[in-house]
């Protein structure tokens, strides 16, 4: 038996939960490819070949990194391929939906410690995009997972808390601006309704050169693309 594209036994062991309980965002007509996955037009300028290649790193320490991650996954999920996020707790599915992610194609794998590497090893080659935290992997494990991703056609996105060598592209939020939030001492990023988020994103490619783009992960102008943070985590 298969649950959300993952064998039932593995799903039960890892505590797989689907974000697909929520309605997906409006689809954009995109066509998937085995090795270069489509992304939304605003993300395209940041990536080699205009799409999501085999290995990408996203600097996790910068404010707005999670919003950038969701926008990065919007294109592949809209194209109908499976994406899995492993070992990143407290993600906010409503924010993913607002950024354009098709939640029916997103698997959130709850794992910690060595189970993260075990889960990633089981999923690589079986999903189109795999997102994992770099701090959970030793150097040999990093090289092994990268090699398996390149061989199996999985686009590997490292949530980079520790440097990962050999990435095709490294993305970093240089600046984040939020609209609609009010200050709140009990929350790191404020409270209220997030009406818009503007990210200045810098990308460095392995082939050389710096590339920049301005991203509005939650639309910025569409009234439906707001996130109510009064009852959940930002």
PDB file of C-alpha atoms in Angstrom:
ATOM      1  CA  UNK A   1       0.000   0.000   0.000  1.00  0.00           C
ATOM      2  CA  UNK A   2       1.183   3.535  -0.829  1.00  0.00           C
ATOM      3  CA  UNK A   3       0.244   6.643   1.170  1.00  0.00           C
ATOM      4  CA  UNK A   4       0.806  10.011  -0.525  1.00  0.00           C
ATOM      5  CA  UNK A   5       3.392   8.465  -2.814  1.00  0.00           C
ATOM      6  CA  UNK A   6       5.285   6.855   0.090  1.00  0.00           C
ATOM      7  CA  UNK A   7       5.046   3.191   1.143  1.00  0.00           C
ATOM      8  CA  UNK A   8       2.585   2.837   4.016  1.00  0.00           C
ATOM      9  CA  UNK A   9       5.137   1.229   6.326  1.00  0.00           C
ATOM     10  CA  UNK A  10       7.553   4.127   5.891  1.00  0.00           C
ATOM     11  CA  UNK A  11       4.756   6.670   6.286  1.00  0.00           C
ATOM     12  CA  UNK A  12       3.696   5.120   9.567  1.00  0.00           C
ATOM     13  CA  UNK A  13       7.248   4.909  10.897  1.00  0.00           C
ATOM     14  CA  UNK A  14       8.159   8.493  10.023  1.00  0.00           C
ATOM     15  CA  UNK A  15       4.864  10.093  11.012  1.00  0.00           C
ATOM     16  CA  UNK A  16       3.981  11.302   7.521  1.00  0.00           C
ATOM     17  CA  UNK A  17       1.273  13.918   7.416  1.00  0.00           C
ATOM     18  CA  UNK A  18      -0.182  15.463   4.276  1.00  0.00           C
ATOM     19  CA  UNK A  19      -0.844  19.139   3.872  1.00  0.00           C
ATOM     20  CA  UNK A  20      -3.472  18.228   1.278  1.00  0.00           C
ATOM     21  CA  UNK A  21      -6.294  18.608   3.766  1.00  0.00           C
ATOM     22  CA  UNK A  22      -6.423  22.222   2.620  1.00  0.00           C
ATOM     23  CA  UNK A  23      -7.605  23.346  -0.791  1.00  0.00           C
ATOM     24  CA  UNK A  24      -4.705  23.952  -3.209  1.00  0.00           C
ATOM     25  CA  UNK A  25      -3.979  27.311  -4.759  1.00  0.00           C
ATOM     26  CA  UNK A  26      -5.034  28.124  -8.305  1.00  0.00           C
ATOM     27  CA  UNK A  27      -2.927  26.100 -10.725  1.00  0.00           C
ATOM     28  CA  UNK A  28      -0.590  27.621 -13.293  1.00  0.00           C
ATOM     29  CA  UNK A  29      -0.123  25.644 -16.526  1.00  0.00           C
ATOM     30  CA  UNK A  30       3.372  24.214 -16.175  1.00  0.00           C
ATOM     31  CA  UNK A  31       4.871  21.097 -17.684  1.00  0.00           C
ATOM     32  CA  UNK A  32       7.199  18.894 -15.646  1.00  0.00           C
ATOM     33  CA  UNK A  33      10.539  17.515 -16.776  1.00  0.00           C
ATOM     34  CA  UNK A  34      12.531  14.670 -15.238  1.00  0.00           C
ATOM     35  CA  UNK A  35      15.761  16.555 -14.636  1.00  0.00           C
ATOM     36  CA  UNK A  36      14.870  20.272 -14.865  1.00  0.00           C
ATOM     37  CA  UNK A  37      11.634  20.984 -13.048  1.00  0.00           C
ATOM     38  CA  UNK A  38       9.536  24.050 -13.894  1.00  0.00           C
ATOM     39  CA  UNK A  39       9.273  26.927 -11.459  1.00  0.00           C
ATOM     40  CA  UNK A  40       7.152  30.052 -11.344  1.00  0.00           C
ATOM     41  CA  UNK A  41       8.361  32.918 -13.587  1.00  0.00           C
ATOM     42  CA  UNK A  42       9.624  35.032 -10.683  1.00  0.00           C
ATOM     43  CA  UNK A  43      11.847  32.183  -9.457  1.00  0.00           C
ATOM     44  CA  UNK A  44      13.044  31.198 -12.928  1.00  0.00           C
ATOM     45  CA  UNK A  45      15.575  34.034 -13.214  1.00  0.00           C
ATOM     46  CA  UNK A  46      17.330  32.810 -10.070  1.00  0.00           C
ATOM     47  CA  UNK A  47      18.036  29.273 -11.275  1.00  0.00           C
ATOM     48  CA  UNK A  48      20.335  27.768 -13.927  1.00  0.00           C
ATOM     49  CA  UNK A  49      18.472  26.593 -17.019  1.00  0.00           C
ATOM     50  CA  UNK A  50      15.397  28.510 -15.821  1.00  0.00           C
ATOM     51  CA  UNK A  51      14.229  25.631 -13.643  1.00  0.00           C
ATOM     52  CA  UNK A  52      14.969  23.565 -10.576  1.00  0.00           C
ATOM     53  CA  UNK A  53      18.054  21.478 -11.279  1.00  0.00           C
ATOM     54  CA  UNK A  54      19.532  18.653  -9.249  1.00  0.00           C
ATOM     55  CA  UNK A  55      21.033  20.394  -6.202  1.00  0.00           C
ATOM     56  CA  UNK A  56      19.966  23.766  -4.770  1.00  0.00           C
ATOM     57  CA  UNK A  57      20.770  25.248  -1.377  1.00  0.00           C
ATOM     58  CA  UNK A  58      18.670  27.811   0.461  1.00  0.00           C
ATOM     59  CA  UNK A  59      20.276  29.728   3.310  1.00  0.00           C
ATOM     60  CA  UNK A  60      17.977  28.955   6.234  1.00  0.00           C
ATOM     61  CA  UNK A  61      19.162  31.619   8.653  1.00  0.00           C
ATOM     62  CA  UNK A  62      17.755  34.578   6.721  1.00  0.00           C
ATOM     63  CA  UNK A  63      14.361  36.089   7.474  1.00  0.00           C
ATOM     64  CA  UNK A  64      11.950  35.116   4.701  1.00  0.00           C
ATOM     65  CA  UNK A  65      13.708  31.848   3.864  1.00  0.00           C
ATOM     66  CA  UNK A  66      10.604  29.747   4.499  1.00  0.00           C
ATOM     67  CA  UNK A  67       8.515  31.985   2.242  1.00  0.00           C
ATOM     68  CA  UNK A  68      11.144  31.584  -0.479  1.00  0.00           C
ATOM     69  CA  UNK A  69      11.095  27.811  -0.002  1.00  0.00           C
ATOM     70  CA  UNK A  70       7.324  27.666  -0.489  1.00  0.00           C
ATOM     71  CA  UNK A  71       7.557  29.780  -3.638  1.00  0.00           C
ATOM     72  CA  UNK A  72      10.329  27.504  -4.918  1.00  0.00           C
ATOM     73  CA  UNK A  73       8.030  24.493  -4.501  1.00  0.00           C
ATOM     74  CA  UNK A  74       5.032  26.191  -6.112  1.00  0.00           C
ATOM     75  CA  UNK A  75       6.081  25.433  -9.694  1.00  0.00           C
ATOM     76  CA  UNK A  76       6.869  21.707  -9.285  1.00  0.00           C
ATOM     77  CA  UNK A  77       3.710  20.974  -7.291  1.00  0.00           C
ATOM     78  CA  UNK A  78       1.569  22.889  -9.776  1.00  0.00           C
ATOM     79  CA  UNK A  79       3.136  20.749 -12.494  1.00  0.00           C
ATOM     80  CA  UNK A  80       1.754  17.688 -10.715  1.00  0.00           C
ATOM     81  CA  UNK A  81       4.936  16.186  -9.265  1.00  0.00           C
ATOM     82  CA  UNK A  82       5.535  15.149  -5.658  1.00  0.00           C
ATOM     83  CA  UNK A  83       7.632  17.220  -3.269  1.00  0.00           C
ATOM     84  CA  UNK A  84       8.677  16.101   0.213  1.00  0.00           C
ATOM     85  CA  UNK A  85       9.951  18.220   3.101  1.00  0.00           C
ATOM     86  CA  UNK A  86      11.804  16.168   5.714  1.00  0.00           C
ATOM     87  CA  UNK A  87      12.822  17.161   9.232  1.00  0.00           C
ATOM     88  CA  UNK A  88      11.665  20.793   9.170  1.00  0.00           C
ATOM     89  CA  UNK A  89       9.120  21.119  11.986  1.00  0.00           C
ATOM     90  CA  UNK A  90       6.640  23.927  12.508  1.00  0.00           C
ATOM     91  CA  UNK A  91       6.133  24.701   8.827  1.00  0.00           C
ATOM     92  CA  UNK A  92       2.909  26.562   8.106  1.00  0.00           C
ATOM     93  CA  UNK A  93       0.856  24.884   5.309  1.00  0.00           C
ATOM     94  CA  UNK A  94      -1.442  27.886   4.889  1.00  0.00           C
ATOM     95  CA  UNK A  95       1.601  29.972   3.968  1.00  0.00           C
ATOM     96  CA  UNK A  96       2.637  27.307   1.445  1.00  0.00           C
ATOM     97  CA  UNK A  97      -0.799  27.410  -0.156  1.00  0.00           C
ATOM     98  CA  UNK A  98      -0.753  31.210  -0.306  1.00  0.00           C
ATOM     99  CA  UNK A  99       2.640  31.020  -2.059  1.00  0.00           C
ATOM    100  CA  UNK A 100       1.123  28.808  -4.766  1.00  0.00           C
ATOM    101  CA  UNK A 101       2.034  25.329  -3.509  1.00  0.00           C
ATOM    102  CA  UNK A 102      -0.430  22.590  -4.454  1.00  0.00           C
ATOM    103  CA  UNK A 103      -0.817  21.006  -1.041  1.00  0.00           C
ATOM    104  CA  UNK A 104      -2.134  17.787  -2.577  1.00  0.00           C
ATOM    105  CA  UNK A 105       1.388  17.243  -3.922  1.00  0.00           C
ATOM    106  CA  UNK A 106       3.307  18.147  -0.782  1.00  0.00           C
ATOM    107  CA  UNK A 107       4.341  15.601   1.861  1.00  0.00           C
ATOM    108  CA  UNK A 108       5.614  16.828   5.226  1.00  0.00           C
ATOM    109  CA  UNK A 109       7.772  14.188   6.930  1.00  0.00           C
ATOM    110  CA  UNK A 110       8.187  14.552  10.669  1.00  0.00           C
ATOM    111  CA  UNK A 111      11.598  13.211  11.645  1.00  0.00           C
ATOM    112  CA  UNK A 112      14.529  14.209  13.803  1.00  0.00           C
ATOM    113  CA  UNK A 113      18.098  13.163  14.488  1.00  0.00           C
ATOM    114  CA  UNK A 114      19.363  10.210  12.434  1.00  0.00           C
ATOM    115  CA  UNK A 115      15.823   9.479  11.233  1.00  0.00           C
ATOM    116  CA  UNK A 116      16.091  12.486   8.897  1.00  0.00           C
ATOM    117  CA  UNK A 117      18.894  10.837   6.908  1.00  0.00           C
ATOM    118  CA  UNK A 118      16.988   7.526   6.923  1.00  0.00           C
ATOM    119  CA  UNK A 119      13.843   9.196   5.595  1.00  0.00           C
ATOM    120  CA  UNK A 120      15.741  11.122   2.944  1.00  0.00           C
ATOM    121  CA  UNK A 121      17.480   7.946   1.785  1.00  0.00           C
ATOM    122  CA  UNK A 122      14.131   6.197   1.443  1.00  0.00           C
ATOM    123  CA  UNK A 123      12.551   9.048  -0.508  1.00  0.00           C
ATOM    124  CA  UNK A 124      15.356  10.111  -2.869  1.00  0.00           C
ATOM    125  CA  UNK A 125      14.615   8.861  -6.356  1.00  0.00           C
ATOM    126  CA  UNK A 126      10.958   8.430  -5.460  1.00  0.00           C
ATOM    127  CA  UNK A 127       9.900  12.079  -5.305  1.00  0.00           C
ATOM    128  CA  UNK A 128      10.625  14.901  -7.733  1.00  0.00           C
ATOM    129  CA  UNK A 129      11.849  17.358  -5.080  1.00  0.00           C
ATOM    130  CA  UNK A 130      13.310  16.537  -1.677  1.00  0.00           C
ATOM    131  CA  UNK A 131      13.954  19.244   0.931  1.00  0.00           C
ATOM    132  CA  UNK A 132      16.241  18.339   3.845  1.00  0.00           C
ATOM    133  CA  UNK A 133      18.214  20.241   6.536  1.00  0.00           C
ATOM    134  CA  UNK A 134      21.955  20.107   5.950  1.00  0.00           C
ATOM    135  CA  UNK A 135      22.802  19.980   9.662  1.00  0.00           C
ATOM    136  CA  UNK A 136      21.327  16.469   9.894  1.00  0.00           C
ATOM    137  CA  UNK A 137      23.943  15.023   7.510  1.00  0.00           C
ATOM    138  CA  UNK A 138      27.635  14.334   7.841  1.00  0.00           C
ATOM    139  CA  UNK A 139      29.957  15.005   4.915  1.00  0.00           C
ATOM    140  CA  UNK A 140      29.838  11.427   3.628  1.00  0.00           C
ATOM    141  CA  UNK A 141      26.066  11.314   3.987  1.00  0.00           C
ATOM    142  CA  UNK A 142      25.788  14.616   2.105  1.00  0.00           C
ATOM    143  CA  UNK A 143      27.880  13.333  -0.797  1.00  0.00           C
ATOM    144  CA  UNK A 144      26.001  10.031  -0.865  1.00  0.00           C
ATOM    145  CA  UNK A 145      22.572  11.660  -0.924  1.00  0.00           C
ATOM    146  CA  UNK A 146      23.667  14.160  -3.575  1.00  0.00           C
ATOM    147  CA  UNK A 147      25.007  11.374  -5.792  1.00  0.00           C
ATOM    148  CA  UNK A 148      21.789   9.391  -5.414  1.00  0.00           C
ATOM    149  CA  UNK A 149      19.709  12.469  -6.233  1.00  0.00           C
ATOM    150  CA  UNK A 150      21.695  13.149  -9.403  1.00  0.00           C
ATOM    151  CA  UNK A 151      21.420   9.524 -10.466  1.00  0.00           C
ATOM    152  CA  UNK A 152      17.725   9.168  -9.627  1.00  0.00           C
ATOM    153  CA  UNK A 153      16.565  12.488 -11.072  1.00  0.00           C
ATOM    154  CA  UNK A 154      15.419  13.997  -7.766  1.00  0.00           C
ATOM    155  CA  UNK A 155      15.910  17.738  -7.310  1.00  0.00           C
ATOM    156  CA  UNK A 156      17.557  18.075  -3.914  1.00  0.00           C
ATOM    157  CA  UNK A 157      17.018  21.289  -1.936  1.00  0.00           C
ATOM    158  CA  UNK A 158      19.297  21.672   1.068  1.00  0.00           C
ATOM    159  CA  UNK A 159      17.880  23.792   3.889  1.00  0.00           C
ATOM    160  CA  UNK A 160      21.360  25.111   4.545  1.00  0.00           C
ATOM    161  CA  UNK A 161      22.263  25.543   8.180  1.00  0.00           C
ATOM    162  CA  UNK A 162      25.717  24.128   7.445  1.00  0.00           C
ATOM    163  CA  UNK A 163      27.545  24.732   4.128  1.00  0.00           C
ATOM    164  CA  UNK A 164      26.914  22.172   1.390  1.00  0.00           C
ATOM    165  CA  UNK A 165      29.494  21.922  -1.417  1.00  0.00           C
ATOM    166  CA  UNK A 166      28.732  21.454  -5.091  1.00  0.00           C
ATOM    167  CA  UNK A 167      25.284  23.034  -5.316  1.00  0.00           C
ATOM    168  CA  UNK A 168      24.052  24.102  -8.746  1.00  0.00           C
ATOM    169  CA  UNK A 169      22.587  27.250  -7.172  1.00  0.00           C
ATOM    170  CA  UNK A 170      22.667  28.869  -3.742  1.00  0.00           C
ATOM    171  CA  UNK A 171      19.744  31.141  -2.836  1.00  0.00           C
ATOM    172  CA  UNK A 172      19.773  33.753  -0.083  1.00  0.00           C
ATOM    173  CA  UNK A 173      17.166  36.282   0.998  1.00  0.00           C
ATOM    174  CA  UNK A 174      19.031  39.589   1.066  1.00  0.00           C
ATOM    175  CA  UNK A 175      16.096  41.586   2.388  1.00  0.00           C
ATOM    176  CA  UNK A 176      12.516  40.914   3.457  1.00  0.00           C
ATOM    177  CA  UNK A 177       9.682  43.411   3.778  1.00  0.00           C
ATOM    178  CA  UNK A 178       6.298  42.550   5.282  1.00  0.00           C
ATOM    179  CA  UNK A 179       3.004  44.348   4.852  1.00  0.00           C
ATOM    180  CA  UNK A 180       0.026  44.060   7.153  1.00  0.00           C
ATOM    181  CA  UNK A 181       1.703  42.802  10.343  1.00  0.00           C
ATOM    182  CA  UNK A 182       1.665  44.722  13.595  1.00  0.00           C
ATOM    183  CA  UNK A 183       4.232  44.491  16.360  1.00  0.00           C
ATOM    184  CA  UNK A 184       3.566  41.890  19.003  1.00  0.00           C
ATOM    185  CA  UNK A 185       5.979  41.113  21.831  1.00  0.00           C
ATOM    186  CA  UNK A 186       4.831  37.498  21.932  1.00  0.00           C
ATOM    187  CA  UNK A 187       5.702  36.772  18.289  1.00  0.00           C
ATOM    188  CA  UNK A 188       8.976  37.062  16.481  1.00  0.00           C
ATOM    189  CA  UNK A 189       7.488  38.441  13.258  1.00  0.00           C
ATOM    190  CA  UNK A 190       4.389  40.217  14.591  1.00  0.00           C
ATOM    191  CA  UNK A 191       0.715  39.332  14.380  1.00  0.00           C
ATOM    192  CA  UNK A 192      -2.329  40.126  12.266  1.00  0.00           C
ATOM    193  CA  UNK A 193      -2.915  39.549   8.563  1.00  0.00           C
ATOM    194  CA  UNK A 194       0.056  39.236   6.238  1.00  0.00           C
ATOM    195  CA  UNK A 195      -1.157  41.085   3.145  1.00  0.00           C
ATOM    196  CA  UNK A 196       2.118  40.959   1.230  1.00  0.00           C
ATOM    197  CA  UNK A 197       5.736  39.918   1.508  1.00  0.00           C
ATOM    198  CA  UNK A 198       8.490  41.245  -0.723  1.00  0.00           C
ATOM    199  CA  UNK A 199      11.807  39.374  -0.864  1.00  0.00           C
ATOM    200  CA  UNK A 200      15.016  40.514  -2.489  1.00  0.00           C
ATOM    201  CA  UNK A 201      16.746  37.248  -3.370  1.00  0.00           C
ATOM    202  CA  UNK A 202      20.358  36.739  -4.437  1.00  0.00           C
ATOM    203  CA  UNK A 203      21.522  33.606  -6.215  1.00  0.00           C
ATOM    204  CA  UNK A 204      25.026  32.343  -6.890  1.00  0.00           C
ATOM    205  CA  UNK A 205      25.405  29.647  -9.543  1.00  0.00           C
ATOM    206  CA  UNK A 206      28.076  26.998  -9.600  1.00  0.00           C
ATOM    207  CA  UNK A 207      28.844  28.035 -13.180  1.00  0.00           C
ATOM    208  CA  UNK A 208      29.610  31.546 -11.922  1.00  0.00           C
ATOM    209  CA  UNK A 209      27.922  34.881 -11.570  1.00  0.00           C
ATOM    210  CA  UNK A 210      25.431  36.466  -9.214  1.00  0.00           C
ATOM    211  CA  UNK A 211      21.767  36.791 -10.041  1.00  0.00           C
ATOM    212  CA  UNK A 212      19.041  38.755  -8.278  1.00  0.00           C
ATOM    213  CA  UNK A 213      15.266  38.911  -8.367  1.00  0.00           C
ATOM    214  CA  UNK A 214      12.438  40.464  -6.392  1.00  0.00           C
ATOM    215  CA  UNK A 215       9.893  37.884  -5.243  1.00  0.00           C
ATOM    216  CA  UNK A 216       6.356  38.430  -3.984  1.00  0.00           C
ATOM    217  CA  UNK A 217       5.672  34.930  -2.653  1.00  0.00           C
ATOM    218  CA  UNK A 218       2.129  35.661  -1.516  1.00  0.00           C
ATOM    219  CA  UNK A 219       0.983  37.671  -4.501  1.00  0.00           C
ATOM    220  CA  UNK A 220       1.106  41.127  -2.963  1.00  0.00           C
ATOM    221  CA  UNK A 221      -1.987  42.334  -4.786  1.00  0.00           C
ATOM    222  CA  UNK A 222      -4.443  39.431  -4.739  1.00  0.00           C
ATOM    223  CA  UNK A 223      -6.877  39.779  -1.808  1.00  0.00           C
ATOM    224  CA  UNK A 224      -7.133  35.979  -1.453  1.00  0.00           C
ATOM    225  CA  UNK A 225      -3.396  35.614  -0.887  1.00  0.00           C
ATOM    226  CA  UNK A 226      -3.310  36.669   2.738  1.00  0.00           C
ATOM    227  CA  UNK A 227      -2.270  34.667   5.775  1.00  0.00           C
ATOM    228  CA  UNK A 228      -4.055  35.120   9.076  1.00  0.00           C
ATOM    229  CA  UNK A 229      -1.431  34.772  11.799  1.00  0.00           C
ATOM    230  CA  UNK A 230      -3.781  35.406  14.707  1.00  0.00           C
ATOM    231  CA  UNK A 231      -4.428  31.715  15.258  1.00  0.00           C
ATOM    232  CA  UNK A 232      -1.207  30.021  14.128  1.00  0.00           C
ATOM    233  CA  UNK A 233       2.531  30.275  13.751  1.00  0.00           C
ATOM    234  CA  UNK A 234       4.023  32.847  11.369  1.00  0.00           C
TER     235      UNK A 234
END
